[in-house]
Short mmCIF file of C-alpha atoms in Angstrom, two decimals:
data_model
loop_
_atom_site.label_atom_id
_atom_site.label_comp_id
_atom_site.label_asym_id
_atom_site.label_seq_id
_atom_site.Cartn_x
_atom_site.Cartn_y
_atom_site.Cartn_z
CA UNK H 1 -75.41 87.27 -2.28
CA UNK H 2 -78.42 89.56 -1.81
CA UNK H 3 -78.63 93.15 -3.03
CA UNK H 4 -77.85 94.60 0.45
CA UNK H 5 -74.73 92.45 0.80
CA UNK H 6 -73.47 93.49 -2.65
CA UNK H 7 -74.06 97.15 -1.72
CA UNK H 8 -72.11 96.81 1.53
CA UNK H 9 -69.19 95.11 -0.23
CA UNK H 10 -69.17 97.85 -2.86
CA UNK H 11 -69.25 100.57 -0.19
CA UNK H 12 -66.41 98.91 1.76
CA UNK H 13 -64.35 98.68 -1.44
CA UNK H 14 -64.90 102.36 -2.21
CA UNK H 15 -63.92 103.37 1.30
CA UNK H 16 -60.78 101.20 1.15
CA UNK H 17 -59.82 102.71 -2.24
CA UNK H 18 -60.40 106.24 -0.92
CA UNK H 19 -58.31 105.55 2.19
CA UNK H 20 -55.46 104.15 0.12
CA UNK H 21 -55.61 107.14 -2.20
CA UNK H 22 -55.52 109.58 0.77
CA UNK H 23 -52.59 107.69 2.34
CA UNK H 24 -50.72 107.81 -0.97
CA UNK H 25 -51.39 111.52 -1.24
CA UNK H 26 -50.05 112.11 2.31
CA UNK H 27 -47.01 109.92 1.73
CA UNK H 28 -46.14 111.83 -1.42
CA UNK H 29 -45.77 115.15 0.44
CA UNK H 30 -42.08 116.10 0.65
CA UNK H 31 -40.70 115.58 4.15
CA UNK H 32 -37.68 117.18 5.81
CA UNK H 33 -36.12 115.69 8.94
CA UNK H 34 -34.59 118.63 10.81
CA UNK H 35 -32.46 116.31 13.00
CA UNK H 36 -31.03 114.17 10.21
CA UNK H 37 -27.50 114.46 8.88
CA UNK H 38 -28.06 114.72 5.15
CA UNK H 39 -25.20 114.40 2.65
CA UNK H 40 -23.62 117.73 1.71
CA UNK H 41 -23.63 119.00 -1.88
CA UNK H 42 -22.52 122.14 -3.69
CA UNK H 43 -25.39 123.53 -5.76
CA UNK H 44 -24.60 126.24 -8.27
CA UNK H 45 -27.41 128.61 -9.07
CA UNK H 46 -26.57 128.50 -12.80
CA UNK H 47 -27.20 124.73 -12.84
CA UNK H 48 -30.79 125.13 -11.69
CA UNK H 49 -31.70 128.58 -12.99
CA UNK H 50 -31.09 131.16 -15.70
CA UNK H 51 -29.35 134.13 -14.10
CA UNK H 52 -29.90 137.80 -14.98
CA UNK H 53 -27.93 140.66 -13.43
CA UNK H 54 -29.38 144.17 -13.18
CA UNK H 55 -26.91 146.96 -12.28
CA UNK H 56 -29.03 149.76 -10.84
CA UNK H 57 -28.23 153.14 -12.38
CA UNK H 58 -26.52 155.54 -10.02
CA UNK H 59 -27.34 159.25 -10.26
CA UNK H 60 -27.58 162.04 -7.67
CA UNK H 61 -31.29 161.24 -7.34
CA UNK H 62 -31.09 157.45 -7.34
CA UNK H 63 -28.43 156.67 -4.70
CA UNK H 64 -29.77 153.90 -2.46
CA UNK H 65 -29.07 153.58 1.25
CA UNK H 66 -30.34 150.28 2.66
CA UNK H 67 -32.61 148.12 0.48
CA UNK H 68 -35.65 147.13 2.52
CA UNK H 69 -37.68 145.36 -0.18
CA UNK H 70 -37.74 144.65 -3.90
CA UNK H 71 -40.87 144.14 -5.99
CA UNK H 72 -40.33 143.04 -9.58
CA UNK H 73 -43.15 143.94 -11.97
CA UNK H 74 -43.32 143.23 -15.71
CA UNK H 75 -41.78 146.57 -16.61
CA UNK H 76 -40.65 148.11 -13.33
CA UNK H 77 -38.56 147.42 -10.25
CA UNK H 78 -39.97 149.04 -7.11
CA UNK H 79 -37.43 149.29 -4.28
CA UNK H 80 -37.97 150.53 -0.73
CA UNK H 81 -35.06 152.24 1.02
CA UNK H 82 -35.44 151.78 4.78
CA UNK H 83 -32.61 154.21 5.53
CA UNK H 84 -33.97 157.14 3.51
CA UNK H 85 -37.65 156.15 3.92
CA UNK H 86 -38.15 156.48 0.17
CA UNK H 87 -39.56 154.48 -2.73
CA UNK H 88 -37.44 154.15 -5.87
CA UNK H 89 -38.47 153.07 -9.38
CA UNK H 90 -36.16 151.52 -11.98
CA UNK H 91 -36.95 149.81 -15.27
CA UNK H 92 -36.13 146.11 -15.69
CA UNK H 93 -32.73 146.99 -17.13
CA UNK H 94 -31.85 149.07 -14.04
CA UNK H 95 -32.38 152.56 -15.51
CA UNK H 96 -33.56 155.02 -12.84
CA UNK H 97 -37.09 156.33 -13.38
CA UNK H 98 -38.24 158.23 -10.29
CA UNK H 99 -38.59 158.22 -6.50
CA UNK H 100 -40.66 159.73 -3.71
CA UNK H 101 -40.69 160.02 0.05
CA UNK H 102 -43.34 161.53 2.28
CA UNK H 103 -42.08 161.31 5.84
CA UNK H 104 -44.09 163.20 8.43
CA UNK H 105 -47.01 163.12 10.79
CA UNK H 106 -49.81 164.15 8.48
CA UNK H 107 -52.59 162.03 7.01
CA UNK H 108 -50.87 161.98 3.58
CA UNK H 109 -47.49 161.03 5.09
CA UNK H 110 -45.89 158.09 6.89
CA UNK H 111 -43.76 158.08 10.02
CA UNK H 112 -41.53 155.21 8.82
CA UNK H 113 -41.54 153.09 5.67
CA UNK H 114 -41.71 149.81 7.54
CA UNK H 115 -42.91 147.59 4.71
CA UNK H 116 -43.91 148.15 1.05
CA UNK H 117 -46.59 146.54 -1.12
CA UNK H 118 -47.45 147.17 -4.75
CA UNK H 119 -50.82 146.56 -6.41
CA UNK H 120 -49.74 146.18 -10.07
CA UNK H 121 -53.29 146.26 -11.44
CA UNK H 122 -54.30 149.47 -9.70
CA UNK H 123 -50.76 150.85 -10.02
CA UNK H 124 -50.79 151.68 -6.33
CA UNK H 125 -48.00 151.82 -3.73
CA UNK H 126 -49.11 150.74 -0.25
CA UNK H 127 -46.79 151.84 2.54
CA UNK H 128 -47.18 149.98 5.85
CA UNK H 129 -46.29 152.64 8.40
CA UNK H 130 -44.52 152.06 11.72
CA UNK H 131 -46.33 149.19 13.54
CA UNK H 132 -47.28 151.56 16.33
CA UNK H 133 -49.42 153.54 13.87
CA UNK H 134 -51.69 150.66 12.68
CA UNK H 135 -52.15 152.28 9.27
CA UNK H 136 -51.30 151.94 5.60
CA UNK H 137 -50.86 154.94 3.29
CA UNK H 138 -51.66 154.47 -0.38
CA UNK H 139 -50.04 156.44 -3.25
CA UNK H 140 -49.93 156.24 -7.01
CA UNK H 141 -46.67 155.54 -8.82
CA UNK H 142 -45.96 159.29 -8.98
CA UNK H 143 -46.16 159.53 -5.21
CA UNK H 144 -49.53 161.28 -5.09
CA UNK H 145 -51.64 160.47 -2.01
CA UNK H 146 -54.75 158.35 -2.70
CA UNK H 147 -56.09 157.16 0.66
CA UNK H 148 -55.30 156.18 4.21
CA UNK H 149 -56.20 152.75 5.60
CA UNK H 150 -56.66 152.53 9.36
CA UNK H 151 -56.37 148.88 10.37
CA UNK H 152 -59.35 147.43 12.24
CA UNK H 153 -57.07 145.90 14.90
CA UNK H 154 -53.54 146.43 16.10
CA UNK H 155 -51.01 144.22 14.33
CA UNK H 156 -47.25 144.33 13.81
CA UNK H 157 -46.56 142.97 10.35
CA UNK H 158 -43.18 141.30 9.97
CA UNK H 159 -44.11 140.43 6.40
CA UNK H 160 -46.84 141.94 4.24
CA UNK H 161 -47.54 141.30 0.55
CA UNK H 162 -50.03 142.10 -2.17
CA UNK H 163 -52.19 138.95 -2.32
CA UNK H 164 -55.16 139.42 -4.67
CA UNK H 165 -57.31 142.22 -6.08
CA UNK H 166 -58.97 142.84 -2.72
CA UNK H 167 -56.48 141.95 0.00
CA UNK H 168 -52.96 142.14 1.35
CA UNK H 169 -51.56 139.19 3.28
CA UNK H 170 -49.57 139.75 6.49
CA UNK H 171 -47.70 137.89 9.21
CA UNK H 172 -48.48 139.42 12.62
CA UNK H 173 -45.87 139.40 15.41
CA UNK H 174 -47.71 141.74 17.77
CA UNK H 175 -47.12 140.64 21.37
CA UNK H 176 -44.59 138.11 20.08
CA UNK H 177 -41.91 140.77 19.62
CA UNK H 178 -41.14 141.53 23.28
CA UNK H 179 -41.52 138.79 25.92
CA UNK H 180 -43.75 139.49 28.88
CA UNK H 181 -45.90 142.05 27.07
CA UNK H 182 -48.82 139.66 26.68
CA UNK H 183 -49.89 136.60 24.71
CA UNK H 184 -49.57 136.82 20.93
CA UNK H 185 -52.56 136.06 18.74
CA UNK H 186 -52.68 132.31 17.94
CA UNK H 187 -53.84 133.18 14.43
CA UNK H 188 -50.83 135.13 13.13
CA UNK H 189 -51.68 135.22 9.40
CA UNK H 190 -54.25 137.72 8.23
CA UNK H 191 -55.82 139.36 5.19
CA UNK H 192 -56.07 143.15 5.13
CA UNK H 193 -58.67 144.85 2.93
CA UNK H 194 -57.14 147.31 0.46
CA UNK H 195 -60.20 149.54 0.67
CA UNK H 196 -61.26 149.46 4.34
CA UNK H 197 -58.26 148.22 6.36
CA UNK H 198 -60.38 145.40 7.83
CA UNK H 199 -58.18 142.63 9.27
CA UNK H 200 -59.39 139.02 8.79
CA UNK H 201 -57.47 136.20 10.44
CA UNK H 202 -56.71 133.04 8.46
CA UNK H 203 -58.01 129.82 10.12
CA UNK H 204 -54.48 128.57 10.80
CA UNK H 205 -53.94 128.22 14.53
CA UNK H 206 -50.43 128.27 16.05
CA UNK H 207 -50.59 127.36 19.72
CA UNK H 208 -47.00 127.76 20.93
CA UNK H 209 -45.53 130.35 18.63
CA UNK H 210 -41.79 130.49 17.98
CA UNK H 211 -39.93 133.73 17.42
CA UNK H 212 -36.89 134.40 15.24
CA UNK H 213 -35.99 137.39 17.43
CA UNK H 214 -34.29 136.76 20.78
CA UNK H 215 -34.25 139.42 23.49
CA UNK H 216 -31.89 139.80 26.43
CA UNK H 217 -31.20 142.30 29.19
CA UNK H 218 -27.99 144.20 28.47
CA UNK H 219 -28.07 145.91 31.86
CA UNK H 220 -29.13 149.38 32.93
CA UNK H 221 -32.65 148.58 31.78
CA UNK H 222 -31.60 148.20 28.14
CA UNK H 223 -33.29 145.44 26.17
CA UNK H 224 -31.20 144.18 23.24
CA UNK H 225 -32.21 141.81 20.48
CA UNK H 226 -30.73 139.39 17.96
CA UNK H 227 -32.71 138.29 14.92
CA UNK H 228 -32.31 135.21 12.75
CA UNK H 229 -32.94 136.42 9.22
CA UNK H 230 -35.70 134.13 7.95
CA UNK H 231 -39.38 134.63 7.33
CA UNK H 232 -42.32 132.19 7.68
CA UNK H 233 -44.25 134.01 4.93
CA UNK H 234 -43.01 134.48 1.35
CA UNK H 235 -44.62 135.04 -2.02
CA UNK H 236 -44.43 132.45 -4.82
CA UNK H 237 -45.77 134.06 -7.97
CA UNK H 238 -49.44 134.85 -7.27
CA UNK H 239 -49.53 132.47 -4.28
CA UNK H 240 -48.08 132.64 -0.78
CA UNK H 241 -46.08 130.05 1.15
CA UNK H 242 -46.53 129.77 4.93
CA UNK H 243 -43.89 127.81 6.83
CA UNK H 244 -44.56 128.85 10.38
CA UNK H 245 -41.69 128.19 12.78
CA UNK H 246 -43.91 126.31 15.25
CA UNK H 247 -45.85 124.10 12.79
CA UNK H 248 -44.86 120.80 11.19
CA UNK H 249 -46.74 121.49 7.96
CA UNK H 250 -45.80 123.98 5.25
CA UNK H 251 -48.72 125.39 3.30
CA UNK H 252 -49.36 127.00 -0.04
CA UNK H 253 -52.05 129.68 0.30
CA UNK H 254 -53.72 129.99 -3.11
CA UNK H 255 -57.18 131.29 -3.93
CA UNK H 256 -57.67 131.75 -0.15
CA UNK H 257 -57.27 128.02 0.45
CA UNK H 258 -54.53 126.44 2.57
CA UNK H 259 -52.91 123.42 0.90
CA UNK H 260 -50.24 121.27 2.65
CA UNK H 261 -47.14 121.02 0.46
CA UNK H 262 -44.39 119.76 2.78
CA UNK H 263 -43.78 118.30 6.24
CA UNK H 264 -41.03 119.03 8.77
CA UNK H 265 -40.06 116.48 11.43
CA UNK H 266 -37.80 116.79 14.48
CA UNK H 267 -38.52 120.36 15.53
CA UNK H 268 -41.10 119.59 18.19
CA UNK H 269 -40.42 121.10 21.61
CA UNK H 270 -37.22 122.91 20.55
CA UNK H 271 -37.99 126.63 20.61
CA UNK H 272 -34.58 127.43 19.16
CA UNK H 273 -34.88 125.17 16.10
CA UNK H 274 -36.30 127.34 13.33
CA UNK H 275 -36.96 126.53 9.69
CA UNK H 276 -38.72 128.20 6.79
CA UNK H 277 -39.02 127.83 3.05
CA UNK H 278 -36.36 129.91 1.29
CA UNK H 279 -37.13 129.12 -2.33
CA UNK H 280 -39.67 126.92 -4.12
CA UNK H 281 -39.48 125.95 -7.76
CA UNK H 282 -41.22 123.27 -9.84
CA UNK H 283 -38.20 121.01 -9.33
CA UNK H 284 -36.75 121.84 -5.91
CA UNK H 285 -37.72 123.00 -2.43
CA UNK H 286 -35.07 124.84 -0.42
CA UNK H 287 -35.66 124.89 3.34
CA UNK H 288 -33.38 126.99 5.53
CA UNK H 289 -32.88 125.89 9.12
CA UNK H 290 -31.18 127.44 12.14
CA UNK H 291 -30.57 125.63 15.43
CA UNK H 292 -30.17 128.51 17.89
CA UNK H 293 -28.51 127.91 21.27
CA UNK H 294 -29.52 130.50 23.86
CA UNK H 295 -27.87 131.04 27.26
CA UNK H 296 -30.60 130.17 29.79
CA UNK H 297 -29.50 132.92 32.20
CA UNK H 298 -28.66 135.86 29.95
CA UNK H 299 -30.96 134.80 27.07
CA UNK H 300 -28.23 135.81 24.62
CA UNK H 301 -27.58 133.75 21.49
CA UNK H 302 -24.44 131.72 22.05
CA UNK H 303 -24.38 129.96 18.69
CA UNK H 304 -26.51 128.98 15.73
CA UNK H 305 -25.99 126.14 13.30
CA UNK H 306 -27.44 127.02 9.91
CA UNK H 307 -28.26 124.63 7.07
CA UNK H 308 -30.01 124.77 3.72
CA UNK H 309 -31.88 121.57 2.88
CA UNK H 310 -32.72 120.90 -0.78
CA UNK H 311 -35.52 118.48 -1.70
CA UNK H 312 -35.50 117.11 -5.25
CA UNK H 313 -39.17 116.75 -6.26
CA UNK H 314 -38.34 114.20 -8.99
CA UNK H 315 -36.20 111.83 -6.92
CA UNK H 316 -37.31 112.59 -3.37
CA UNK H 317 -33.65 112.99 -2.37
CA UNK H 318 -32.69 115.52 0.32
CA UNK H 319 -29.23 117.06 0.66
CA UNK H 320 -27.63 119.74 2.79
CA UNK H 321 -26.85 122.24 0.05
CA UNK H 322 -24.24 124.93 -0.30
CA UNK H 323 -25.98 127.28 -2.70
CA UNK H 324 -23.36 129.13 -4.72
CA UNK H 325 -23.02 131.46 -7.67
CA UNK H 326 -20.39 130.37 -10.23
CA UNK H 327 -19.60 134.03 -10.91
CA UNK H 328 -18.64 134.61 -7.25
CA UNK H 329 -18.11 131.06 -5.91
CA UNK H 330 -16.34 132.03 -2.69
CA UNK H 331 -19.56 133.57 -1.39
CA UNK H 332 -21.57 130.61 -0.07
CA UNK H 333 -23.95 132.26 2.41
CA UNK H 334 -27.42 130.97 1.47
CA UNK H 335 -29.00 133.86 3.39
CA UNK H 336 -27.85 136.07 0.52
CA UNK H 337 -30.61 134.44 -1.55
CA UNK H 338 -33.38 135.44 0.90
CA UNK H 339 -36.94 136.02 -0.33
CA UNK H 340 -38.23 138.01 2.62
CA UNK H 341 -39.80 141.30 1.46
CA UNK H 342 -39.13 140.30 -2.15
CA UNK H 343 -41.75 139.72 -4.83
CA UNK H 344 -40.62 138.09 -8.09
CA UNK H 345 -42.14 136.20 -11.02
CA UNK H 346 -42.93 132.56 -10.16
CA UNK H 347 -40.04 130.09 -9.80
CA UNK H 348 -37.45 132.84 -9.26
CA UNK H 349 -34.58 133.42 -6.82
CA UNK H 350 -33.21 136.80 -5.74
CA UNK H 351 -29.98 138.23 -4.44
CA UNK H 352 -28.00 141.43 -4.73
CA UNK H 353 -24.35 142.41 -4.53
CA UNK H 354 -22.97 145.70 -3.27
CA UNK H 355 -20.03 147.08 -5.32
CA UNK H 356 -17.71 147.06 -2.28
CA UNK H 357 -18.13 143.27 -2.08
CA UNK H 358 -17.60 142.84 -5.80
CA UNK H 359 -14.44 144.95 -5.78
CA UNK H 360 -13.03 142.96 -2.86
CA UNK H 361 -13.62 139.64 -4.62
CA UNK H 362 -12.31 141.05 -7.91
CA UNK H 363 -9.05 142.14 -6.27
CA UNK H 364 -8.64 138.55 -5.08
CA UNK H 365 -9.39 137.20 -8.59
CA UNK H 366 -12.62 135.64 -7.35
CA UNK H 367 -15.05 137.16 -9.88
CA UNK H 368 -15.98 135.39 -13.11
CA UNK H 369 -18.45 135.44 -15.97
CA UNK H 370 -21.06 138.16 -16.23
CA UNK H 371 -20.27 139.62 -12.80
CA UNK H 372 -16.67 140.11 -13.86
CA UNK H 373 -17.80 141.77 -17.10
CA UNK H 374 -19.99 144.21 -15.12
CA UNK H 375 -17.02 145.63 -13.25
CA UNK H 376 -16.27 148.02 -16.09
CA UNK H 377 -19.71 149.65 -15.58
CA UNK H 378 -19.65 150.22 -11.82
CA UNK H 379 -17.45 151.81 -9.19
CA UNK H 380 -17.29 151.36 -5.38
CA UNK H 381 -19.93 154.07 -4.85
CA UNK H 382 -22.43 152.63 -7.32
CA UNK H 383 -25.82 151.18 -6.45
CA UNK H 384 -26.07 147.40 -5.90
CA UNK H 385 -26.27 144.85 -8.70
CA UNK H 386 -29.44 142.80 -8.47
CA UNK H 387 -29.55 139.12 -9.42
CA UNK H 388 -32.81 137.51 -10.54
CA UNK H 389 -32.59 133.82 -11.41
CA UNK H 390 -35.48 132.04 -13.16
CA UNK H 391 -35.49 128.37 -12.16
CA UNK H 392 -35.30 125.85 -14.98
CA UNK H 393 -38.24 123.55 -15.59
#
């Protein structure tokens, strides 16, 4: 065999090895079949995570209306109240620290606290104003105005998070919100500069975008809507997870690089079949799905079949999970563990319980463990009790 022949054989061998390695890498990506009937299984949060409850202190100054978002820092909980348009600060044990609200039409104010971001390094609060305003107002933790960011293009962020030292990361639903208003941008994920407001689209193209909000004509010119409560963009520690409703692939977005981490099958061509990553840990992926049936004439939602699929990263087994809390086992709605507009330490799960719910379950002898013990510290008018669960490794 001459030198050229040996070289060609060596090259062919290298290419074969590389192809096998790439195929193995692709085959090892977790896959969910959205049409498959997986076995059902009760999964208790305490079996996969260490649970901590945080009863938020209730004073005349700290009464919460509707929690819009929760951002958990090392020493502080920052909570947006979408009813009062205010930002509240508690310590990690739930003690009230302070709050501020600057509603108005001035440069140093916001019209509506639509979404909230926190830059923990700069100790800055970034308020994404009403989508019609295309602006972000920045304050310090005391509520003092720092700067106004006018966005370089019109977006409507249905999810916006602190991403790195220079940028926020947002999911844009502009023109997707109301049908017939125009074509939505096929690049819905974007970085927003914290200093200039410049919007930069991620190179992730979504041709036929799906919406989790369904509109219908209620008569007399009134347009009504129904929304399925899931988000295609969540934070996972310092990274982000993108599970767009219209794409097969789920991505981790870390260091400004998109990395495929899971595949979904069976959702092609069904605009009502939605799925997104609910929780990711080092051991499990939880994918929530909703098969929405819409009346073709009225466009109203007639029904929706919801499931939570759990993928075991060690065994590759997938089950249809009922995610429950042993301390309140009768409550089995997995949507209560949602991560939309929530920022936690890595490998964590979030929920919260309003006292009215806890009292109702307690009267029916359906509260146990630490939640039962907390009842002596709260009353029906108290602030909610937060639950942060750190997934076991």
